[in-house]
CSV table of C-alpha atoms in Angstrom, one decimal:
chain,number,residue,atom,x,y,z
A,187,UNK,CA,-78.8,-61.3,-127.2
A,188,UNK,CA,-76.3,-64.1,-127.4
A,189,UNK,CA,-75.7,-66.4,-124.6
A,190,UNK,CA,-72.5,-65.6,-122.6
A,191,UNK,CA,-70.3,-68.6,-122.0
A,192,UNK,CA,-67.5,-68.3,-119.4
A,193,UNK,CA,-64.0,-69.0,-120.7
A,194,UNK,CA,-62.3,-72.2,-119.4
A,195,UNK,CA,-58.8,-71.7,-118.3
A,196,UNK,CA,-56.7,-74.7,-119.1
A,197,UNK,CA,-53.3,-75.8,-117.8
A,198,UNK,CA,-50.4,-74.9,-120.1
A,199,UNK,CA,-49.9,-78.4,-121.4
A,200,UNK,CA,-53.5,-78.6,-122.4
A,201,UNK,CA,-53.4,-75.2,-124.1
A,202,UNK,CA,-50.5,-76.3,-126.1
A,203,UNK,CA,-52.1,-79.5,-127.1
A,204,UNK,CA,-55.4,-77.7,-128.0
A,205,UNK,CA,-53.4,-75.3,-130.3
A,206,UNK,CA,-51.7,-78.1,-132.0
A,207,UNK,CA,-54.8,-79.9,-132.6
A,208,UNK,CA,-56.4,-76.8,-134.1
A,209,UNK,CA,-53.5,-76.3,-136.5
A,210,UNK,CA,-53.6,-79.9,-137.7
A,211,UNK,CA,-57.4,-80.6,-137.8
A,212,UNK,CA,-58.1,-78.7,-141.0
A,213,UNK,CA,-61.5,-79.6,-142.4
A,214,UNK,CA,-62.2,-80.2,-146.1
A,215,UNK,CA,-64.7,-77.8,-147.7
A,216,UNK,CA,-67.6,-80.4,-147.5
A,217,UNK,CA,-66.8,-81.4,-143.9
A,218,UNK,CA,-66.7,-77.6,-143.0
A,219,UNK,CA,-70.1,-77.0,-144.5
A,220,UNK,CA,-71.5,-80.1,-142.6
A,221,UNK,CA,-69.7,-78.9,-139.4
A,222,UNK,CA,-71.5,-75.4,-139.9
A,223,UNK,CA,-74.9,-77.1,-140.3
A,224,UNK,CA,-74.3,-79.0,-137.1
A,225,UNK,CA,-73.3,-75.7,-135.2
A,226,UNK,CA,-76.6,-74.1,-136.5
A,227,UNK,CA,-78.5,-77.2,-135.3
A,228,UNK,CA,-76.9,-77.1,-131.9
A,229,UNK,CA,-77.7,-73.4,-131.5
A,230,UNK,CA,-81.3,-73.9,-132.4
A,231,UNK,CA,-81.8,-76.6,-129.7
A,232,UNK,CA,-79.8,-74.6,-127.1
A,233,UNK,CA,-82.3,-71.7,-127.7
A,234,UNK,CA,-85.3,-73.8,-127.5
A,235,UNK,CA,-84.1,-75.4,-124.3
A,236,UNK,CA,-83.8,-72.0,-122.6
A,237,UNK,CA,-84.9,-68.9,-124.5
A,238,UNK,CA,-84.7,-66.7,-121.4
A,239,UNK,CA,-80.9,-67.2,-121.3
A,240,UNK,CA,-80.7,-65.5,-124.8
A,241,UNK,CA,-82.9,-62.7,-123.5
A,242,UNK,CA,-86.3,-63.7,-125.0
A,243,UNK,CA,-89.6,-64.7,-123.3
A,244,UNK,CA,-90.7,-67.5,-125.5
A,245,UNK,CA,-91.6,-70.8,-123.7
A,246,UNK,CA,-89.0,-73.6,-123.7
A,247,UNK,CA,-89.6,-76.3,-126.4
A,248,UNK,CA,-88.4,-79.9,-127.0
A,249,UNK,CA,-85.2,-80.3,-129.1
A,250,UNK,CA,-85.6,-80.4,-132.8
A,251,UNK,CA,-84.6,-83.7,-134.6
A,252,UNK,CA,-82.5,-83.7,-137.8
A,253,UNK,CA,-84.4,-84.7,-140.9
A,254,UNK,CA,-82.1,-85.7,-143.7
A,255,UNK,CA,-84.7,-85.2,-146.4
A,256,UNK,CA,-85.2,-81.6,-145.3
A,257,UNK,CA,-81.4,-81.1,-145.2
A,258,UNK,CA,-81.2,-82.2,-148.9
A,259,UNK,CA,-83.8,-79.7,-149.9
A,260,UNK,CA,-82.0,-77.0,-147.9
A,261,UNK,CA,-78.6,-77.7,-149.3
A,262,UNK,CA,-79.8,-77.6,-152.9
A,263,UNK,CA,-81.3,-74.2,-152.3
A,264,UNK,CA,-78.3,-72.7,-150.6
A,265,UNK,CA,-76.2,-73.9,-153.6
A,266,UNK,CA,-78.7,-72.4,-155.9
A,267,UNK,CA,-78.4,-68.9,-154.3
A,268,UNK,CA,-74.7,-68.7,-155.1
A,269,UNK,CA,-75.1,-68.0,-158.8
A,270,UNK,CA,-77.5,-65.0,-158.6
A,271,UNK,CA,-76.0,-63.8,-155.4
A,272,UNK,CA,-79.5,-62.8,-154.3
A,273,UNK,CA,-81.0,-63.8,-151.0
A,274,UNK,CA,-84.5,-65.1,-151.6
A,275,UNK,CA,-86.7,-67.8,-150.4
A,276,UNK,CA,-87.2,-71.2,-152.3
A,277,UNK,CA,-90.5,-70.8,-154.0
A,278,UNK,CA,-90.9,-74.5,-154.3
A,279,UNK,CA,-89.9,-75.9,-151.0
A,280,UNK,CA,-93.4,-76.7,-149.8
A,281,UNK,CA,-93.8,-79.1,-152.9
A,282,UNK,CA,-90.2,-80.4,-152.7
A,283,UNK,CA,-90.8,-81.5,-149.1
A,284,UNK,CA,-93.3,-84.3,-148.2
A,285,UNK,CA,-95.2,-85.3,-145.2
A,286,UNK,CA,-95.8,-82.1,-143.3
A,287,UNK,CA,-98.7,-80.5,-141.3
A,288,UNK,CA,-96.8,-77.2,-140.8
A,289,UNK,CA,-93.7,-76.1,-142.6
A,290,UNK,CA,-91.4,-73.1,-142.5
A,291,UNK,CA,-88.1,-71.8,-144.0
A,292,UNK,CA,-85.5,-69.3,-142.9
A,293,UNK,CA,-82.6,-68.2,-145.2
A,294,UNK,CA,-79.6,-66.1,-144.5
A,295,UNK,CA,-76.2,-65.0,-145.9
A,296,UNK,CA,-73.1,-63.8,-144.1
A,297,UNK,CA,-70.5,-61.8,-146.2
A,298,UNK,CA,-66.9,-61.2,-145.8
A,299,UNK,CA,-66.1,-64.7,-144.5
A,300,UNK,CA,-63.0,-66.8,-145.2
A,301,UNK,CA,-64.9,-69.9,-146.0
A,302,UNK,CA,-61.6,-72.0,-145.9
A,303,UNK,CA,-61.0,-71.2,-142.3
A,304,UNK,CA,-62.9,-73.0,-139.5
A,305,UNK,CA,-62.8,-70.2,-137.0
A,306,UNK,CA,-64.2,-67.8,-139.6
A,307,UNK,CA,-66.9,-70.0,-140.6
A,308,UNK,CA,-67.9,-70.8,-137.0
A,309,UNK,CA,-67.9,-67.0,-136.2
A,310,UNK,CA,-70.3,-66.4,-139.3
A,311,UNK,CA,-72.6,-69.1,-138.0
A,312,UNK,CA,-72.8,-67.5,-134.6
A,313,UNK,CA,-73.5,-64.0,-136.0
A,314,UNK,CA,-76.1,-65.3,-138.4
A,315,UNK,CA,-77.8,-67.1,-135.6
A,316,UNK,CA,-77.9,-64.0,-133.5
A,317,UNK,CA,-79.4,-62.2,-136.5
A,318,UNK,CA,-82.1,-65.0,-136.8
A,319,UNK,CA,-83.0,-64.7,-133.1
A,320,UNK,CA,-83.2,-61.0,-133.2
A,321,UNK,CA,-85.7,-61.1,-136.1
A,322,UNK,CA,-89.2,-61.8,-134.8
A,323,UNK,CA,-90.2,-63.8,-137.9
A,324,UNK,CA,-87.2,-66.0,-137.8
A,325,UNK,CA,-87.3,-66.5,-134.1
A,326,UNK,CA,-91.0,-67.6,-134.4
A,327,UNK,CA,-89.9,-70.5,-136.7
A,328,UNK,CA,-87.0,-71.4,-134.3
A,329,UNK,CA,-89.3,-71.3,-131.2
A,330,UNK,CA,-92.4,-72.8,-132.8
A,331,UNK,CA,-93.6,-75.7,-130.6
A,332,UNK,CA,-95.2,-77.6,-133.4
A,333,UNK,CA,-92.1,-77.9,-135.3
A,334,UNK,CA,-90.2,-81.1,-134.3
A,335,UNK,CA,-87.8,-81.5,-137.3
A,336,UNK,CA,-85.3,-79.3,-139.1
A,337,UNK,CA,-82.9,-79.7,-142.0
A,338,UNK,CA,-80.1,-77.2,-142.6
A,339,UNK,CA,-78.1,-76.6,-145.7
A,340,UNK,CA,-75.0,-74.6,-145.7
A,341,UNK,CA,-73.1,-73.6,-148.9
A,342,UNK,CA,-69.6,-72.0,-148.8
A,343,UNK,CA,-69.0,-69.5,-151.5
A,344,UNK,CA,-65.2,-69.1,-152.0
A,345,UNK,CA,-65.5,-66.8,-155.1
A,346,UNK,CA,-67.6,-64.2,-153.0
A,347,UNK,CA,-66.4,-64.8,-149.4
A,348,UNK,CA,-70.0,-65.7,-148.3
A,349,UNK,CA,-71.8,-68.3,-146.3
A,350,UNK,CA,-75.3,-69.2,-147.5
A,351,UNK,CA,-77.7,-71.1,-145.2
A,352,UNK,CA,-81.3,-72.4,-145.6
A,353,UNK,CA,-83.3,-73.9,-142.8
A,354,UNK,CA,-86.4,-76.0,-143.4
A,355,UNK,CA,-88.8,-76.7,-140.4
A,356,UNK,CA,-91.5,-79.3,-140.2
A,357,UNK,CA,-94.2,-80.6,-138.1
A,358,UNK,CA,-94.3,-84.1,-139.8
A,359,UNK,CA,-97.1,-86.4,-140.5
A,360,UNK,CA,-96.9,-90.0,-139.4
A,361,UNK,CA,-95.4,-91.2,-142.7
A,362,UNK,CA,-92.5,-88.8,-142.8
A,363,UNK,CA,-89.1,-90.2,-143.5
A,364,UNK,CA,-87.0,-91.3,-140.5
A,365,UNK,CA,-85.2,-88.6,-138.6
A,366,UNK,CA,-82.3,-88.7,-136.1
A,367,UNK,CA,-81.2,-87.0,-133.0
A,368,UNK,CA,-78.2,-85.1,-134.4
A,369,UNK,CA,-76.8,-84.4,-137.9
A,370,UNK,CA,-73.7,-86.4,-137.0
A,371,UNK,CA,-75.6,-89.5,-136.1
A,372,UNK,CA,-75.6,-92.5,-138.5
A,373,UNK,CA,-78.3,-92.3,-141.0
A,374,UNK,CA,-81.4,-94.4,-140.4
A,375,UNK,CA,-83.7,-96.1,-142.9
A,376,UNK,CA,-85.4,-93.2,-144.6
A,377,UNK,CA,-88.7,-94.9,-145.0
A,378,UNK,CA,-89.5,-92.7,-147.9
A,379,UNK,CA,-93.1,-93.1,-149.1
A,380,UNK,CA,-94.2,-93.7,-152.7
A,381,UNK,CA,-94.2,-90.5,-154.8
A,382,UNK,CA,-97.8,-91.2,-156.0
A,383,UNK,CA,-99.0,-91.5,-152.4
A,384,UNK,CA,-100.6,-88.2,-151.3
A,385,UNK,CA,-100.9,-87.7,-147.5
A,386,UNK,CA,-102.3,-84.7,-145.5
A,387,UNK,CA,-99.8,-82.0,-145.2
A,388,UNK,CA,-98.1,-82.6,-148.6
A,389,UNK,CA,-98.4,-78.9,-149.4
A,390,UNK,CA,-102.2,-79.1,-150.0
A,391,UNK,CA,-103.2,-76.9,-147.1
A,392,UNK,CA,-102.5,-73.3,-148.0
A,393,UNK,CA,-103.0,-71.8,-144.6
A,394,UNK,CA,-100.4,-74.2,-142.9
A,395,UNK,CA,-97.4,-72.9,-145.0
A,396,UNK,CA,-94.5,-71.0,-143.4
A,397,UNK,CA,-95.0,-68.7,-140.4
A,398,UNK,CA,-92.6,-66.0,-141.5
A,399,UNK,CA,-90.5,-66.6,-144.5
A,400,UNK,CA,-88.2,-63.5,-144.0
A,401,UNK,CA,-84.7,-63.5,-145.3
A,402,UNK,CA,-82.0,-62.7,-142.7
A,403,UNK,CA,-78.7,-61.1,-143.5
A,404,UNK,CA,-75.6,-60.1,-141.5
A,405,UNK,CA,-75.0,-56.4,-140.6
A,406,UNK,CA,-72.0,-55.5,-138.5
A,407,UNK,CA,-73.2,-52.0,-138.0
A,408,UNK,CA,-76.5,-50.2,-137.3
A,409,UNK,CA,-78.8,-50.7,-140.3
A,410,UNK,CA,-81.0,-47.9,-141.6
A,411,UNK,CA,-84.7,-48.7,-141.8
A,412,UNK,CA,-86.3,-48.0,-145.1
A,413,UNK,CA,-89.9,-47.6,-146.4
A,414,UNK,CA,-91.4,-46.9,-149.7
A,415,UNK,CA,-93.9,-47.8,-152.4
A,416,UNK,CA,-91.6,-50.2,-154.2
A,417,UNK,CA,-94.0,-51.7,-156.6
A,418,UNK,CA,-96.4,-48.8,-157.3
A,419,UNK,CA,-99.4,-50.4,-155.7
A,420,UNK,CA,-100.0,-47.5,-153.3
A,421,UNK,CA,-98.8,-49.4,-150.2
A,422,UNK,CA,-95.5,-48.9,-148.6
A,423,UNK,CA,-93.1,-51.7,-148.2
A,424,UNK,CA,-90.3,-51.9,-145.7
A,425,UNK,CA,-86.6,-52.8,-145.7
A,426,UNK,CA,-83.0,-52.2,-144.4
A,427,UNK,CA,-79.8,-50.6,-145.7
A,428,UNK,CA,-76.6,-51.6,-144.3
A,429,UNK,CA,-73.1,-50.6,-145.7
A,430,UNK,CA,-74.3,-50.9,-149.4
A,431,UNK,CA,-76.6,-54.0,-148.8
A,432,UNK,CA,-80.2,-53.5,-149.4
A,433,UNK,CA,-83.0,-55.8,-148.3
A,434,UNK,CA,-86.5,-54.9,-149.1
A,435,UNK,CA,-89.9,-56.5,-148.4
A,436,UNK,CA,-91.9,-55.2,-151.3
A,437,UNK,CA,-95.0,-56.8,-149.9
A,438,UNK,CA,-95.5,-59.7,-147.5
A,439,UNK,CA,-93.7,-62.8,-148.9
A,440,UNK,CA,-92.0,-60.7,-151.7
A,441,UNK,CA,-88.4,-59.8,-151.1
A,442,UNK,CA,-85.5,-58.5,-153.0
A,443,UNK,CA,-81.8,-57.9,-152.0
A,444,UNK,CA,-79.1,-56.2,-153.8
A,445,UNK,CA,-76.0,-54.0,-153.3
A,446,UNK,CA,-76.0,-50.3,-154.1
A,447,UNK,CA,-73.5,-47.8,-152.5
A,448,UNK,CA,-70.9,-48.6,-149.8
A,449,UNK,CA,-70.2,-48.5,-146.1
A,450,UNK,CA,-71.0,-45.0,-144.7
A,451,UNK,CA,-73.7,-44.1,-147.3
A,452,UNK,CA,-77.0,-42.9,-146.4
A,453,UNK,CA,-79.9,-44.4,-148.2
A,454,UNK,CA,-82.5,-42.2,-150.0
A,455,UNK,CA,-85.9,-43.8,-150.9
A,456,UNK,CA,-88.0,-41.8,-153.3
A,457,UNK,CA,-89.7,-41.8,-156.9
A,458,UNK,CA,-87.0,-40.1,-158.8
A,459,UNK,CA,-88.7,-40.5,-162.2
A,460,UNK,CA,-92.3,-40.1,-161.5
A,461,UNK,CA,-93.4,-43.6,-162.5
A,462,UNK,CA,-95.1,-44.2,-159.1
A,463,UNK,CA,-92.5,-46.6,-157.8
A,464,UNK,CA,-89.9,-45.7,-155.2
A,465,UNK,CA,-86.4,-46.8,-155.5
A,466,UNK,CA,-83.2,-46.7,-153.5
A,467,UNK,CA,-80.4,-44.1,-154.0
A,468,UNK,CA,-77.6,-43.0,-151.6
A,469,UNK,CA,-76.0,-39.8,-150.4
A,470,UNK,CA,-72.3,-39.8,-149.8
A,471,UNK,CA,-71.1,-36.5,-148.3
A,472,UNK,CA,-71.9,-33.9,-151.1
A,473,UNK,CA,-72.4,-36.5,-153.7
A,474,UNK,CA,-75.6,-38.2,-154.7
A,475,UNK,CA,-76.0,-41.5,-156.5
A,476,UNK,CA,-79.6,-42.5,-157.8
A,477,UNK,CA,-81.1,-45.3,-159.8
A,478,UNK,CA,-84.6,-45.9,-161.0
A,479,UNK,CA,-84.4,-49.7,-160.7
A,480,UNK,CA,-84.5,-52.0,-157.5
A,481,UNK,CA,-81.3,-53.4,-158.5
A,482,UNK,CA,-77.5,-53.1,-157.8
A,483,UNK,CA,-74.8,-51.9,-160.2
A,484,UNK,CA,-73.8,-48.4,-161.4
A,485,UNK,CA,-75.8,-45.4,-160.6
A,486,UNK,CA,-78.0,-44.0,-163.5
A,487,UNK,CA,-77.7,-40.5,-162.0
A,488,UNK,CA,-74.8,-39.0,-160.0
A,489,UNK,CA,-73.8,-35.5,-159.2
A,490,UNK,CA,-72.6,-33.1,-156.4
A,491,UNK,CA,-74.9,-30.9,-154.5
A,492,UNK,CA,-74.4,-29.1,-151.2
A,493,UNK,CA,-71.6,-29.7,-148.6
A,494,UNK,CA,-70.3,-32.6,-146.6
A,495,UNK,CA,-72.2,-32.6,-143.4
A,496,UNK,CA,-75.5,-31.4,-144.9
A,497,UNK,CA,-78.7,-33.2,-144.0
A,498,UNK,CA,-80.4,-34.8,-147.0
A,499,UNK,CA,-84.1,-34.7,-147.7
A,500,UNK,CA,-86.0,-36.1,-150.8
A,501,UNK,CA,-89.5,-35.1,-152.0
A,502,UNK,CA,-91.5,-33.4,-154.8
A,503,UNK,CA,-90.8,-29.9,-153.9
A,504,UNK,CA,-92.1,-28.2,-157.1
A,505,UNK,CA,-95.3,-30.4,-157.5
A,506,UNK,CA,-94.4,-32.0,-161.0
A,507,UNK,CA,-94.6,-35.6,-159.8
A,508,UNK,CA,-90.9,-36.3,-159.6
A,509,UNK,CA,-88.9,-36.3,-156.3
A,510,UNK,CA,-85.5,-34.5,-156.0
A,511,UNK,CA,-82.9,-34.0,-153.4
A,512,UNK,CA,-82.7,-31.1,-151.0
A,513,UNK,CA,-79.9,-30.2,-148.6
A,514,UNK,CA,-80.5,-28.7,-145.1
A,515,UNK,CA,-77.8,-26.8,-143.4
A,516,UNK,CA,-78.7,-25.2,-139.9
A,517,UNK,CA,-82.1,-23.5,-140.5
A,518,UNK,CA,-81.8,-23.2,-144.3
A,519,UNK,CA,-83.4,-25.5,-146.8
A,520,UNK,CA,-81.7,-25.5,-150.3
A,521,UNK,CA,-84.3,-26.8,-152.7
A,522,UNK,CA,-83.3,-28.2,-156.0
A,523,UNK,CA,-86.1,-29.0,-158.5
A,524,UNK,CA,-83.9,-31.2,-160.9
A,525,UNK,CA,-81.6,-34.2,-160.3
A,526,UNK,CA,-78.5,-32.2,-161.0
A,527,UNK,CA,-75.8,-30.1,-159.2
A,528,UNK,CA,-75.7,-26.3,-159.2
A,529,UNK,CA,-77.2,-23.6,-157.2
A,530,UNK,CA,-80.4,-24.0,-155.2
A,531,UNK,CA,-83.5,-23.3,-157.2
A,532,UNK,CA,-85.1,-22.0,-154.0
A,533,UNK,CA,-83.8,-21.3,-150.4
A,534,UNK,CA,-86.2,-21.4,-147.5
A,535,UNK,CA,-85.4,-20.5,-143.9
A,536,UNK,CA,-87.3,-22.3,-141.1
A,537,UNK,CA,-85.9,-21.3,-137.8
A,538,UNK,CA,-86.2,-23.4,-134.6
A,539,UNK,CA,-85.2,-23.0,-131.1
């Protein structure tokens, strides 16, 4: 729950001056990204100082300090995410970062952002920060008392109206590069160690890696929870569907994100081709859109079945190993044994009171 800040009523002259300053103080793209990083940084320390004010029961922690070397790694990864347009963790951040005893990473993306507008960017930062705090794994990194340093990298994606952010947390060893109190403070001597020097916490201790490397993403509506065997190993993974955005945890530490469908669609998770792997399709009124891949793009199968307002179920209703789509209307189940429109292959009535 975000902290509520009371509005400050200013005299008219002050209001006019503030409005003038806002109109004339236009930040360049690089400055806007750095300003967003500082806003994320301040929000982390505001939460650590008083988690209860945000509605959480974690104990208060000392403020994080800004680590320029972590910020460099974070910025590089945020920029790297722009080309594939897929939210994922940096698989090499533990080796790209030196001098740690404990290390963690959070990543996130906000869509529909005018990245040339300061107010829009600040709003995206605030919404993403709320998403991070409402996610147990991300909040664990933010509230971890052993972490004393953070580096944040923001990339503004003008072509796709997206803000990408990567955050790297560290409990440093004694030979870590110099940090500073705030991102806008002057840089200190980095004190970087020789590349050949190997110190404890340089990525050699497997059980000290990230606490919960879970992607975060912005959803302005109520997301639909998902579950399915996405890799065919017999164990169910989990995920979310929100207005066409799909975020899946195939297994712990293995995530995939893509777009399929659009706002208002209902996600359908099932094994539509009998290969043992569940994929994500959608129902849109009487229309069905399915794919046999965990990827975005055009539907491989699309057809009409049933009526707008019907409830949609998926399952293997004829025992052939392939799941199909059934519609439910009142107490009637209209079973269809193929992935195609037409009349029901079987209608069952299951009354309830």
